[in-house]
Tab-separated table of C-alpha atoms in Angstrom:
chain	number	residue	atom	x	y	z
A	21	MET	CA	96.000	104.612	133.207
A	22	ASN	CA	94.193	103.642	136.696
A	23	GLU	CA	95.825	105.010	139.715
A	24	ARG	CA	97.347	101.421	140.378
A	25	ALA	CA	98.873	101.412	136.905
A	26	VAL	CA	100.400	104.873	137.460
A	27	GLU	CA	101.849	103.592	140.714
A	28	ILE	CA	103.209	100.667	139.211
A	29	TRP	CA	104.777	103.043	136.478
A	30	ASN	CA	106.262	105.408	138.862
A	31	ASP	CA	107.843	102.714	140.901
A	32	GLU	CA	109.411	101.058	137.767
A	33	LEU	CA	110.908	104.485	136.542
A	34	GLU	CA	112.441	104.931	140.399
A	35	GLU	CA	114.128	101.549	140.058
A	36	LEU	CA	115.540	102.652	136.622
A	37	PHE	CA	116.877	105.995	138.243
A	38	LEU	CA	118.365	104.052	140.984
A	39	ARG	CA	120.054	101.981	138.612
A	40	ILE	CA	121.854	104.858	136.701
A	41	GLY	CA	121.695	107.256	139.323
A	42	HIS	CA	125.646	106.327	140.618
A	43	ARG	CA	126.787	107.203	137.163
A	44	PHE	CA	126.377	111.031	138.462
A	45	ARG	CA	128.680	112.204	141.088
A	46	ARG	CA	126.742	115.249	141.921
A	47	VAL	CA	122.880	115.501	143.145
A	48	GLU	CA	122.236	118.366	140.538
A	49	PRO	CA	122.862	116.431	137.310
A	50	ARG	CA	121.380	113.350	139.040
A	51	ARG	CA	118.106	115.290	139.651
A	52	ARG	CA	118.394	117.078	136.182
A	53	MET	CA	118.485	113.455	134.470
A	54	ARG	CA	115.448	112.452	136.157
A	55	ASP	CA	113.592	115.716	135.131
A	56	TYR	CA	114.800	114.925	131.328
A	57	ILE	CA	113.880	111.519	131.361
A	58	ARG	CA	110.244	112.192	132.963
A	59	GLY	CA	109.831	114.807	130.250
A	60	LEU	CA	110.981	112.694	127.308
A	61	LEU	CA	107.998	110.234	128.683
A	62	GLY	CA	105.701	112.879	129.286
A	63	PRO	CA	102.852	114.465	127.566
A	64	VAL	CA	104.992	117.243	126.083
A	65	GLY	CA	104.403	118.686	122.530
A	66	ARG	CA	107.589	119.014	121.254
A	67	LYS	CA	110.327	117.644	123.518
A	68	ASN	CA	112.806	120.514	122.867
A	69	GLY	CA	114.851	122.410	125.732
A	70	TRP	CA	112.000	124.862	126.574
A	71	GLN	CA	108.939	122.451	126.688
A	72	LEU	CA	111.190	119.645	128.643
A	73	ALA	CA	111.961	122.384	131.331
A	74	GLU	CA	108.508	123.896	131.362
A	75	TYR	CA	107.284	120.346	132.263
A	76	ALA	CA	109.961	119.871	135.070
A	77	GLY	CA	108.845	123.265	136.539
A	78	HIS	CA	112.091	125.161	135.582
A	79	ALA	CA	111.885	128.935	134.392
A	80	THR	CA	114.455	128.659	131.781
A	81	PRO	CA	115.988	125.284	130.131
A	82	ASP	CA	119.240	126.245	131.383
A	83	ARG	CA	119.640	123.521	133.780
A	84	LEU	CA	118.610	120.573	131.283
A	85	GLN	CA	120.911	122.323	128.835
A	86	ARG	CA	123.645	122.032	131.090
A	87	LEU	CA	123.099	118.487	131.771
A	88	LEU	CA	123.594	117.610	127.871
A	89	ASN	CA	126.461	120.110	127.445
A	90	GLY	CA	128.141	120.869	130.829
A	91	SER	CA	127.729	118.359	133.570
A	92	ARG	CA	130.307	115.607	134.152
A	93	TRP	CA	128.729	112.161	133.183
A	94	ASN	CA	129.610	109.682	130.457
A	95	ALA	CA	126.895	108.890	128.122
A	96	ASP	CA	128.708	105.515	127.470
A	97	ASP	CA	128.283	104.071	130.866
A	98	ILE	CA	124.516	104.849	130.755
A	99	ARG	CA	124.503	102.817	127.379
A	100	ASP	CA	126.235	99.876	129.090
A	101	ASP	CA	123.476	100.252	131.812
A	102	LEU	CA	120.839	100.037	129.210
A	103	GLN	CA	122.152	97.060	127.921
A	104	HIS	CA	121.951	95.338	131.051
A	105	TYR	CA	118.446	96.624	131.492
A	106	VAL	CA	117.267	95.690	128.244
A	107	ALA	CA	119.114	92.028	128.744
A	108	GLU	CA	117.320	91.738	131.893
A	109	ARG	CA	113.470	92.897	130.648
A	110	LEU	CA	113.824	91.805	127.106
A	111	GLY	CA	116.334	88.989	126.758
A	112	GLU	CA	116.132	85.822	125.257
A	113	PRO	CA	118.311	83.065	124.107
A	114	ASP	CA	117.774	83.708	120.640
A	115	GLY	CA	117.716	87.227	120.560
A	116	ILE	CA	118.298	89.376	117.573
A	117	LEU	CA	120.820	92.173	117.103
A	118	ILE	CA	119.580	94.536	114.203
A	119	LEU	CA	121.730	97.622	112.523
A	120	ASP	CA	120.641	100.521	110.517
A	121	ASP	CA	120.971	103.976	110.417
A	122	THR	CA	118.548	107.049	110.719
A	123	GLY	CA	118.565	110.572	109.593
A	124	PHE	CA	118.229	113.630	111.731
A	125	LEU	CA	117.239	116.843	109.574
A	126	LYS	CA	119.395	119.801	110.645
A	127	LYS	CA	120.065	123.600	109.592
A	128	GLY	CA	123.246	125.105	109.499
A	129	THR	CA	126.660	123.763	109.332
A	130	THR	CA	127.964	123.672	112.748
A	131	SER	CA	126.103	120.524	114.501
A	132	ALA	CA	128.704	117.677	114.563
A	133	GLY	CA	128.330	115.779	111.728
A	134	VAL	CA	126.085	117.434	109.826
A	135	GLN	CA	126.378	117.898	105.931
A	136	ARG	CA	124.047	117.235	102.819
A	137	GLN	CA	124.082	113.606	102.849
A	138	TYR	CA	121.515	111.046	101.621
A	139	SER	CA	119.086	110.009	104.611
A	140	GLY	CA	116.898	107.037	104.206
A	141	THR	CA	114.412	108.664	106.544
A	142	ALA	CA	113.997	111.679	104.218
A	143	GLY	CA	114.524	109.373	101.154
A	144	ARG	CA	116.500	111.915	99.547
A	145	THR	CA	119.802	114.022	100.151
A	146	GLU	CA	119.446	116.605	102.850
A	147	ASN	CA	121.540	118.903	105.275
A	148	CYS	CA	121.206	115.998	108.067
A	149	GLN	CA	123.233	114.130	110.583
A	150	ILE	CA	123.427	110.284	110.516
A	151	GLY	CA	123.168	108.254	113.463
A	152	VAL	CA	124.338	104.199	113.164
A	153	PHE	CA	122.226	102.368	115.839
A	154	ALA	CA	121.860	98.711	117.107
A	155	ALA	CA	118.552	97.459	118.343
A	156	TYR	CA	117.689	94.379	120.169
A	157	ALA	CA	114.488	91.824	119.643
A	158	THR	CA	112.855	89.228	121.012
A	159	THR	CA	109.545	87.957	121.261
A	160	ARG	CA	109.320	90.020	124.343
A	161	GLY	CA	109.670	93.338	122.779
A	162	ARG	CA	112.375	95.499	121.016
A	163	ALA	CA	114.512	98.186	122.212
A	164	LEU	CA	117.585	100.589	120.654
A	165	VAL	CA	120.736	99.617	122.407
A	166	ASP	CA	123.565	101.365	121.018
A	167	ARG	CA	124.261	104.342	118.652
A	168	GLU	CA	127.247	106.204	116.900
A	169	LEU	CA	127.215	109.475	115.322
A	170	TYR	CA	128.510	109.149	111.638
A	171	LEU	CA	131.048	111.710	110.990
A	172	PRO	CA	131.785	112.289	107.083
A	173	LYS	CA	135.374	113.114	106.040
A	174	SER	CA	134.265	116.609	105.608
A	175	TRP	CA	134.617	116.682	109.449
A	176	THR	CA	137.155	114.230	110.134
A	177	ASP	CA	139.603	115.816	107.848
A	178	ASP	CA	139.053	119.128	109.624
A	179	ARG	CA	140.265	118.749	113.197
A	180	ASP	CA	139.611	122.403	114.137
A	181	ARG	CA	135.907	121.875	113.087
A	182	CYS	CA	136.084	118.796	115.122
A	183	ARG	CA	137.359	120.621	118.337
A	184	ALA	CA	134.919	123.375	117.957
A	185	ALA	CA	132.125	120.598	118.331
A	186	HIS	CA	133.785	119.050	120.977
A	187	ILE	CA	134.389	115.917	118.815
A	188	PRO	CA	136.993	113.997	120.530
A	189	ASP	CA	140.492	113.584	118.849
A	190	GLU	CA	140.215	109.841	118.714
A	191	ARG	CA	137.162	109.886	116.877
A	192	THR	CA	138.622	109.651	113.248
A	193	PHE	CA	136.705	108.685	110.026
A	194	ALA	CA	134.738	105.584	109.947
A	195	THR	CA	132.428	104.169	107.818
A	196	LYS	CA	129.014	103.279	108.898
A	197	PRO	CA	129.672	99.369	108.515
A	198	ASP	CA	132.792	100.071	110.846
A	199	LEU	CA	130.888	101.751	113.549
A	200	ALA	CA	128.066	98.599	113.262
A	201	LYS	CA	131.070	96.479	113.981
A	202	ALA	CA	132.196	98.281	116.817
A	203	MET	CA	128.575	97.898	118.416
A	204	VAL	CA	128.467	94.364	117.559
A	205	ARG	CA	131.495	93.733	119.554
A	206	ARG	CA	130.166	95.654	122.796
A	207	ALA	CA	126.930	93.891	122.475
A	208	LEU	CA	128.779	90.747	122.441
A	209	ALA	CA	130.486	92.044	125.539
A	210	SER	CA	127.269	92.946	127.074
A	211	PRO	CA	124.959	90.515	128.857
A	212	LEU	CA	122.416	90.364	125.986
A	213	PRO	CA	122.146	87.076	124.914
A	214	ILE	CA	122.461	87.274	120.943
A	215	ALA	CA	121.976	84.524	118.741
A	216	TRP	CA	121.541	86.194	115.431
A	217	VAL	CA	122.189	89.625	113.503
A	218	THR	CA	120.333	91.167	110.423
A	219	ALA	CA	120.883	94.640	108.513
A	220	ASP	CA	119.927	95.696	105.237
A	221	ALA	CA	122.169	95.855	102.019
A	222	ALA	CA	124.292	98.840	103.145
A	223	TYR	CA	125.817	96.944	105.792
A	224	GLY	CA	125.162	93.082	104.738
A	225	GLN	CA	127.613	93.717	101.486
A	226	GLU	CA	130.451	94.461	104.078
A	227	TRP	CA	132.390	91.063	104.021
A	228	ARG	CA	134.348	91.961	107.089
A	229	LEU	CA	131.294	92.368	108.913
A	230	ARG	CA	130.057	89.094	107.806
A	231	ARG	CA	133.464	87.394	108.610
A	232	MET	CA	133.423	88.859	111.806
A	233	LEU	CA	130.054	87.426	112.936
A	234	GLU	CA	131.093	84.241	111.344
A	235	GLU	CA	134.395	84.039	113.615
A	236	ALA	CA	132.000	84.656	116.705
A	237	ALA	CA	129.740	81.819	115.871
A	238	LEU	CA	126.490	84.092	115.355
A	239	GLY	CA	123.791	83.321	112.705
A	240	TYR	CA	122.885	86.059	110.472
A	241	VAL	CA	120.628	86.978	107.598
A	242	LEU	CA	121.686	89.851	105.835
A	243	ALA	CA	120.660	91.815	102.682
A	244	VAL	CA	122.793	92.390	100.008
A	245	PRO	CA	122.508	94.378	96.781
A	246	LYS	CA	121.690	92.244	93.598
A	247	SER	CA	124.952	92.626	92.252
A	248	GLN	CA	126.758	90.619	95.220
A	249	GLN	CA	128.798	87.723	94.201
A	250	VAL	CA	128.129	84.154	95.550
A	251	PRO	CA	131.302	82.380	95.411
A	252	ARG	CA	131.825	80.026	92.434
A	253	PHE	CA	128.504	81.305	90.921
A	254	GLY	CA	128.626	84.869	90.030
A	255	ARG	CA	126.122	87.497	90.903
A	256	ILE	CA	123.317	86.704	93.191
A	257	ASP	CA	120.555	88.084	91.187
A	258	TYR	CA	121.799	85.814	88.336
A	259	LEU	CA	121.537	82.585	90.448
A	260	PHE	CA	117.936	83.322	91.329
A	261	THR	CA	117.012	84.064	87.862
A	262	GLN	CA	117.833	80.347	87.177
A	263	ALA	CA	115.465	79.256	89.752
A	264	PRO	CA	112.577	77.113	88.664
A	265	GLU	CA	109.102	78.421	89.633
A	266	GLU	CA	108.935	75.409	91.982
A	267	ALA	CA	111.526	76.953	93.895
A	268	TRP	CA	109.472	79.637	95.483
A	269	GLU	CA	107.235	79.505	98.103
A	270	MET	CA	104.878	81.673	99.723
A	271	ARG	CA	106.211	82.544	103.138
A	272	SER	CA	105.322	85.322	105.681
A	273	CYS	CA	108.217	87.250	107.077
A	274	GLY	CA	106.309	88.467	109.993
A	275	ASP	CA	103.194	90.403	110.977
A	276	GLY	CA	103.111	94.222	109.746
A	277	ALA	CA	100.461	97.107	110.549
A	278	LYS	CA	98.343	95.619	107.720
A	279	GLY	CA	98.956	91.843	108.528
A	280	PRO	CA	101.355	89.086	107.528
A	281	ARG	CA	104.023	90.276	105.124
A	282	VAL	CA	103.817	87.770	102.658
A	283	TYR	CA	106.358	87.207	99.870
A	284	HIS	CA	107.816	84.538	97.665
A	285	TRP	CA	110.887	83.065	98.942
A	286	ALA	CA	113.547	81.029	97.495
A	287	ALA	CA	116.561	79.654	99.433
A	288	LEU	CA	119.700	77.754	98.844
A	289	GLN	CA	122.451	76.195	100.684
A	290	ILE	CA	125.681	77.516	98.997
A	291	ALA	CA	128.448	76.391	101.222
A	292	SER	CA	129.474	74.363	104.513
A	293	ILE	CA	131.843	76.259	106.845
A	294	GLU	CA	134.190	74.059	108.633
A	295	ASP	CA	134.709	74.773	112.381
A	296	PHE	CA	137.821	76.822	113.152
A	297	ASP	CA	139.322	74.159	115.274
A	298	GLY	CA	138.927	71.574	112.384
A	299	GLU	CA	135.642	69.875	113.804
A	300	MET	CA	132.706	69.038	111.749
A	301	PRO	CA	131.050	72.006	110.281
A	302	THR	CA	128.699	73.785	112.766
A	303	HIS	CA	127.019	76.247	110.497
A	304	GLN	CA	125.944	76.680	106.775
A	305	ARG	CA	125.984	79.369	104.392
A	306	TRP	CA	122.611	80.200	102.404
A	307	ALA	CA	121.721	82.580	99.905
A	308	LEU	CA	118.018	83.815	99.693
A	309	ALA	CA	115.855	85.837	97.715
A	310	ARG	CA	112.409	87.562	98.538
A	311	ARG	CA	110.111	88.362	95.586
A	312	SER	CA	106.885	90.629	96.000
A	313	ILE	CA	103.693	88.767	94.846
A	314	SER	CA	102.248	91.854	93.461
A	315	LYS	CA	105.287	93.036	91.828
A	316	PRO	CA	107.343	90.148	90.803
A	317	ASP	CA	110.016	92.213	89.412
A	318	GLU	CA	110.626	93.596	92.906
A	319	ILE	CA	113.493	91.058	94.471
A	320	ALA	CA	115.327	91.547	97.399
A	321	TYR	CA	118.533	89.404	98.183
A	322	TYR	CA	120.170	87.790	101.149
A	323	LEU	CA	123.349	86.080	102.634
A	324	ALA	CA	122.961	83.983	105.645
A	325	HIS	CA	124.920	82.183	108.328
A	326	ALA	CA	123.097	79.493	110.264
A	327	PRO	CA	123.775	76.642	112.783
A	328	GLN	CA	123.193	73.412	110.975
A	329	GLY	CA	119.745	72.202	110.916
A	330	THR	CA	118.244	75.728	110.694
A	331	ASP	CA	115.153	75.300	108.543
A	332	VAL	CA	114.312	78.136	106.012
A	333	GLY	CA	111.202	79.448	107.724
A	334	HIS	CA	113.493	80.474	110.514
A	335	LEU	CA	115.563	82.490	108.149
A	336	VAL	CA	112.757	84.170	106.884
A	337	ARG	CA	111.612	85.182	110.318
A	338	ILE	CA	115.142	86.665	110.939
A	339	ALA	CA	115.009	88.461	107.718
A	340	GLY	CA	111.899	89.806	108.752
A	341	MET	CA	112.870	91.128	112.172
A	342	ARG	CA	114.789	93.825	110.724
A	343	TRP	CA	111.973	95.904	110.291
A	344	ALA	CA	111.753	95.866	113.892
A	345	ILE	CA	114.681	98.806	114.112
A	346	GLU	CA	112.264	100.704	111.998
A	347	GLU	CA	109.565	100.570	114.463
A	348	ALA	CA	111.887	101.394	117.284
A	349	PHE	CA	112.979	104.403	115.297
A	350	GLN	CA	109.339	105.389	115.201
A	351	ALA	CA	108.597	105.129	118.542
A	352	ALA	CA	111.477	106.477	120.000
A	353	LYS	CA	111.063	109.784	117.967
A	354	ASN	CA	107.302	109.685	118.371
A	355	GLU	CA	107.069	108.947	122.068
A	356	CYS	CA	110.539	109.797	123.517
A	357	GLY	CA	112.026	112.764	121.252
A	358	LEU	CA	114.745	111.060	119.594
A	359	ASP	CA	115.053	113.418	117.034
A	360	GLN	CA	113.768	116.610	118.798
A	361	TYR	CA	116.840	117.606	120.468
A	362	GLU	CA	118.602	121.304	120.210
A	363	VAL	CA	122.324	120.469	120.680
A	364	ARG	CA	124.933	121.065	118.458
A	365	ARG	CA	127.878	119.445	119.863
A	366	TYR	CA	129.043	115.797	119.803
A	367	THR	CA	128.644	115.389	123.480
A	368	GLY	CA	125.182	116.822	123.730
A	369	TRP	CA	124.009	114.299	120.830
A	370	MET	CA	125.128	111.333	122.607
A	371	ARG	CA	123.940	112.206	125.679
A	372	HIS	CA	120.518	113.266	124.328
A	373	ILE	CA	120.369	110.326	122.384
A	374	THR	CA	121.385	107.732	124.916
A	375	LEU	CA	118.739	109.013	127.322
A	376	ALA	CA	115.850	109.079	124.860
A	377	MET	CA	117.230	105.368	124.073
A	378	LEU	CA	116.566	104.877	127.802
A	379	ALA	CA	113.250	106.122	127.751
A	380	HIS	CA	112.461	103.881	125.113
A	381	ALA	CA	113.586	100.965	126.613
A	382	PHE	CA	111.624	101.393	129.666
A	383	LEU	CA	108.408	101.865	127.512
A	384	ALA	CA	109.226	98.453	125.580
A	385	ALA	CA	109.994	96.830	129.303
A	386	MET	CA	106.767	98.136	130.347
A	387	ALA	CA	104.778	97.102	127.303
A	388	ALA	CA	106.424	93.467	127.658
A	389	ASP	CA	105.357	93.318	131.256
A	390	ALA	CA	101.766	94.336	130.221
A	391	ALA	CA	101.724	91.461	127.600
A	392	ALA	CA	103.155	88.852	129.655
A	393	LYS	CA	99.882	89.439	132.217
A	394	GLY	CA	97.223	89.583	129.722
A	395	ASP	CA	108.762	70.097	107.875
A	396	ALA	CA	110.829	71.422	104.869
A	397	GLU	CA	109.124	70.328	101.793
A	398	THR	CA	111.453	68.954	99.084
A	399	VAL	CA	111.069	71.027	95.626
A	400	PRO	CA	110.189	68.675	92.748
A	401	ALA	CA	111.354	68.832	89.290
A	402	PRO	CA	114.648	69.637	88.063
A	403	TRP	CA	115.619	71.942	85.226
A	404	LEU	CA	118.652	71.819	82.656
A	405	ARG	CA	121.327	74.241	81.907
A	406	SER	CA	121.667	75.445	85.311
A	407	PRO	CA	123.912	75.442	88.389
A	408	TRP	CA	120.568	74.263	90.077
A	409	GLN	CA	119.934	70.541	89.921
A	410	LYS	CA	118.023	67.987	91.605
A	411	PHE	CA	119.841	65.180	93.267
A	412	GLY	CA	118.450	62.556	95.601
A	413	GLY	CA	115.063	64.403	96.588
A	414	SER	CA	116.589	67.887	97.042
A	415	TRP	CA	117.648	70.761	94.989
A	416	GLN	CA	121.651	71.238	94.633
A	417	LEU	CA	124.248	73.582	93.040
A	418	ALA	CA	125.620	71.037	90.376
A	419	ALA	CA	128.685	72.893	90.075
A	420	HIS	CA	131.582	72.029	92.333
A	421	GLN	CA	129.304	71.767	95.261
A	422	PRO	CA	127.336	68.480	95.303
A	423	SER	CA	126.404	68.730	99.112
A	424	ALA	CA	124.675	71.925	98.569
A	425	THR	CA	121.045	71.640	98.901
A	426	ILE	CA	117.568	73.656	98.574
A	427	SER	CA	114.805	73.544	100.926
A	428	ARG	CA	111.502	75.052	100.769
């Protein structure tokens, strides 16, 4: 970076510090917050207490540890400021909220929420903590905007253990989808402009989440397991096994590290949804399937809810945006020390994670600034003995739903 670029970055970072500085009542924690975030953004090998303290010029990590564990400030207030910041710097009307969880490998039994549990990050059962996150993505960039620590029943059923880890009494057991729903509600109350929600099958299979999004008039494309029931037509995998080869079309759901992520996709309108005030339908439900080109037995399934007139290509792009949260996890861990904390208490976890998210959002905003300066085809032939049939030039579910159509 040249001298001018460094000056711009410093000015932007100072503005961010001013934005959140009023959340710290005293000068000492305000200064330590600045030291901590500068360390998370700096060239520190491993962003733990000692190395962050050394980078800040402290003799010991005590002051930074006090920031995380002892000072009086509310991490949720910083989260709210973070959402305002991301809305200003990355927000677009068709913004996408992405829900997912990630694991943090830990030793011992005293860190809040830790136990042997499955971690998608590790791909196996490990002793770890699980964080549920929401990311916000647009064409300008992506950033993590909310977080919750998942607390298994082995923790919430033992209130003495919870108090020892400084877990608030009001934090009772909540499933990961329950935590995700709370984050969606907070995001809708924030300035973040959100048009869509996407998530993997762990969240997509939760009908209460889908219903909540429909009542909020949000679009969604949510992965579901192959056993997911489609009303009146049974399992979603059975529905798509009956699709003719002509119903599958090669589409890209976005660029990956090796170029466009291309799959075969089939999409079917499964029901119209009446507006809740009894007016004409404003949204449509869909079922989608994504089939690997090289391994056709590998098929992923989705349920979608979209404004009338949304084409399949747009649904496919929304489905592909789920990977943006994986990229955000990787960047926040590699660049901002999201997973390199040394705290055991619930409060310390929430504070470190929130400050690391803020550092990552700053990088996303700076990258966005740098970047700113530099017809559906009708499927042909029908087939017999299937709920999929062709009427009037488009594929339809013949049984009970003459208005449902398939596009490609």
